[in-house]
Amino acid sequence: MPLITGFSPATSPTLKALVHGLARAAPTSDPPQPELVTAALDKAAAAHGWLPDERRRANHDRYARHLIYADPRGRFSVLMIVWAPGQVSPIHTHRVWSAVAVCQGALTETVYDRIKSKKAPVATKNQTHIAGWSRFYPAKTVIHRLANRNPDNTISLHVYGISAAQVSTGINVTFGETPNPPAY
């Protein structure tokens, strides 16, 4: 997944602050300090106008993932996801630590549990998260699905404890079919 051309910590003070905060939170490839990860995401999500306009448009066939930063040491990658109305992720868990923040709009998160008597995970909780919400997820701890159930586009930031080279294949373990796979 290529980086957005011309968009870097050198050209965006908000991205620079986000990257600095994430580097402090994850000084090694070990699990980071969750409260520092979400603090960095919260500041970036609260800032307005820093995400590139040309990448704020939705892909109406599938949600659009844009790599906005790749840590040169491979500790983490930062993606911006643009969700058109009605778009949903597959039911999934993450192989690596991750964090998400809603920048614009709202995401509905459905959380699932594994029940031994059932093949597929079972939905246990639905919650809508509005702009300004963030959460950290340790690796392989939560099975969930994210969806834009709103009439307007939603934009979210996602940080994964993985190198950019592994973003397309190394993050998710999915359950069942993929309703509208991401565009890269």
Coordinates of C-alpha atoms in Angstrom, one line a residue:
M1 CA 0.0 0.0 0.0
P2 CA 1.7 3.2 -1.1
L3 CA 1.9 6.3 1.1
I4 CA -0.1 9.4 0.1
T5 CA 2.3 11.5 -2.0
G6 CA 3.3 14.9 -0.7
F7 CA 1.7 14.3 2.7
S8 CA 4.2 13.8 5.6
P9 CA 5.0 14.9 9.1
A10 CA 7.1 17.6 7.4
T11 CA 4.0 19.0 5.6
S12 CA 1.4 18.5 8.4
P13 CA 1.9 19.6 12.0
T14 CA -1.0 17.4 13.1
L15 CA 0.5 14.3 11.5
K16 CA 3.9 15.2 13.0
A17 CA 2.4 15.4 16.5
L18 CA 0.5 12.1 16.0
V19 CA 3.7 10.3 14.8
H20 CA 5.7 11.8 17.7
G21 CA 3.0 10.7 20.2
L22 CA 2.8 7.2 18.7
A23 CA 6.6 6.9 18.7
R24 CA 6.6 7.8 22.4
A25 CA 3.9 5.2 23.1
A26 CA 5.6 2.5 21.1
P27 CA 9.4 3.0 21.5
T28 CA 10.0 -0.7 20.6
S29 CA 8.1 -3.3 18.7
D30 CA 6.7 -4.5 22.0
P31 CA 3.1 -3.6 22.9
P32 CA 2.8 0.1 23.4
Q33 CA 1.4 2.2 26.2
P34 CA -2.3 2.2 25.4
E35 CA -3.1 5.5 27.1
L36 CA -0.4 7.3 25.1
V37 CA -1.6 5.8 21.8
T38 CA -5.2 7.0 22.4
A39 CA -4.0 10.4 23.6
A40 CA -2.1 10.9 20.4
L41 CA -5.1 9.7 18.3
D42 CA -7.5 11.9 20.3
K43 CA -5.5 15.1 19.5
A44 CA -5.3 14.2 15.8
A45 CA -9.0 13.3 15.6
A46 CA -9.9 16.6 17.2
A47 CA -7.9 18.7 14.7
H48 CA -9.8 19.8 11.6
G49 CA -8.7 20.2 8.0
W50 CA -5.4 18.3 8.2
L51 CA -6.4 15.2 6.3
P52 CA -5.8 15.6 2.5
D53 CA -9.0 16.7 0.7
E54 CA -8.3 14.4 -2.3
R55 CA -8.4 11.4 0.1
R56 CA -11.5 12.4 2.0
R57 CA -13.8 11.1 -0.7
A58 CA -15.5 7.7 -0.4
N59 CA -15.1 4.8 -2.8
H60 CA -18.8 3.7 -3.2
D61 CA -17.8 0.1 -3.9
R62 CA -15.8 -0.4 -0.7
Y63 CA -14.4 1.5 2.1
A64 CA -11.2 3.3 1.2
R65 CA -8.0 2.8 3.2
H66 CA -5.2 5.3 2.8
L67 CA -1.8 4.8 4.3
I68 CA -0.8 8.1 5.8
Y69 CA 2.3 7.1 7.8
A70 CA 4.6 4.2 7.8
D71 CA 7.1 4.1 10.7
P72 CA 10.6 3.6 9.3
R73 CA 11.4 1.1 12.0
G74 CA 8.3 -0.9 11.3
R75 CA 6.7 -0.4 14.7
F76 CA 3.4 0.9 13.4
S77 CA 1.4 2.1 10.4
V78 CA -1.3 4.8 10.4
L79 CA -4.3 4.6 8.0
M80 CA -7.2 6.8 7.3
I81 CA -10.4 5.0 6.3
V82 CA -13.3 6.7 4.5
W83 CA -16.6 5.0 4.9
A84 CA -19.5 5.7 2.6
P85 CA -23.0 5.3 4.0
G86 CA -23.8 1.6 4.6
Q87 CA -20.3 0.3 4.3
V88 CA -19.2 -2.3 6.8
S89 CA -16.0 -4.2 7.6
P90 CA -15.9 -8.0 7.8
I91 CA -16.3 -9.5 11.3
H92 CA -12.6 -9.6 12.4
T93 CA -10.0 -9.6 15.1
H94 CA -6.5 -8.1 14.8
R95 CA -3.3 -10.2 14.9
V96 CA -1.5 -7.1 16.2
W97 CA -2.3 -4.3 18.6
S98 CA -4.4 -1.6 17.1
A99 CA -6.2 1.6 17.9
V100 CA -9.0 3.6 16.2
A101 CA -10.4 7.1 16.4
V102 CA -13.4 8.6 14.7
C103 CA -12.5 12.0 13.0
Q104 CA -15.8 12.7 11.2
G105 CA -19.3 11.2 11.4
A106 CA -19.9 8.0 13.5
L107 CA -19.1 4.3 13.4
T108 CA -21.2 1.6 14.7
E109 CA -19.2 -1.2 16.4
T110 CA -20.7 -4.6 16.8
V111 CA -18.7 -6.8 19.3
Y112 CA -18.8 -10.6 19.0
D113 CA -18.0 -13.5 21.3
R114 CA -16.8 -17.0 20.4
I115 CA -19.2 -19.6 21.7
K116 CA -18.0 -23.2 21.5
S117 CA -21.4 -24.5 20.4
K118 CA -21.5 -22.1 17.4
K119 CA -19.2 -22.0 14.3
A120 CA -19.4 -18.3 13.8
P121 CA -18.9 -15.6 16.4
V122 CA -22.2 -14.3 18.0
A123 CA -23.0 -10.5 18.3
T124 CA -23.1 -9.4 21.9
K125 CA -23.1 -5.6 21.8
N126 CA -23.7 -2.7 19.4
Q127 CA -22.4 0.7 20.2
T128 CA -22.2 3.9 18.1
H129 CA -19.0 6.0 18.4
I130 CA -19.1 9.6 17.3
A131 CA -16.3 11.9 16.2
G132 CA -13.7 12.3 19.1
W133 CA -14.1 8.6 20.3
S134 CA -11.0 6.4 20.4
R135 CA -10.0 3.0 21.7
F136 CA -6.9 0.8 21.9
Y137 CA -7.2 -3.0 21.3
P138 CA -4.5 -5.4 22.4
A139 CA -3.8 -8.1 19.8
K140 CA -6.4 -10.8 19.4
T141 CA -8.7 -9.6 22.2
V142 CA -11.7 -8.2 20.5
I143 CA -13.8 -9.6 17.6
H144 CA -15.8 -6.8 16.0
R145 CA -17.3 -5.2 12.9
L146 CA -17.3 -1.5 12.1
A147 CA -20.0 0.1 10.0
N148 CA -21.1 3.5 8.8
R149 CA -24.9 3.5 9.5
N150 CA -25.2 7.2 8.8
P151 CA -26.3 9.2 5.7
D152 CA -22.9 10.9 5.3
N153 CA -19.3 9.7 5.0
T154 CA -17.4 8.8 8.1
I155 CA -13.6 9.2 8.4
S156 CA -11.6 7.2 11.0
L157 CA -7.9 6.9 11.8
H158 CA -6.4 3.4 12.5
V159 CA -3.0 2.6 13.9
Y160 CA -1.7 -1.0 13.7
G161 CA 1.4 -2.4 15.3
I162 CA 2.8 -3.7 12.1
S163 CA 5.0 -2.5 9.2
A164 CA 3.4 -0.9 6.1
A165 CA 4.6 -3.9 4.0
Q166 CA 2.3 -6.1 6.1
V167 CA -0.8 -3.9 6.2
S168 CA -2.7 -5.6 3.4
T169 CA -2.2 -9.2 4.7
G170 CA -1.0 -9.1 8.3
I171 CA -3.7 -7.3 10.3
N172 CA -7.0 -9.0 10.3
V173 CA -8.3 -12.5 11.0
T174 CA -11.8 -12.5 9.4
F175 CA -14.9 -14.6 10.2
G176 CA -17.4 -15.3 7.4
E177 CA -17.7 -13.3 4.2
T178 CA -16.4 -9.9 3.5
P179 CA -19.4 -7.6 2.6
N180 CA -17.3 -4.9 0.8
P181 CA -13.6 -5.5 1.0
P182 CA -11.3 -2.5 1.5
A183 CA -9.9 -0.6 -1.5
Y184 CA -6.1 0.2 -1.3

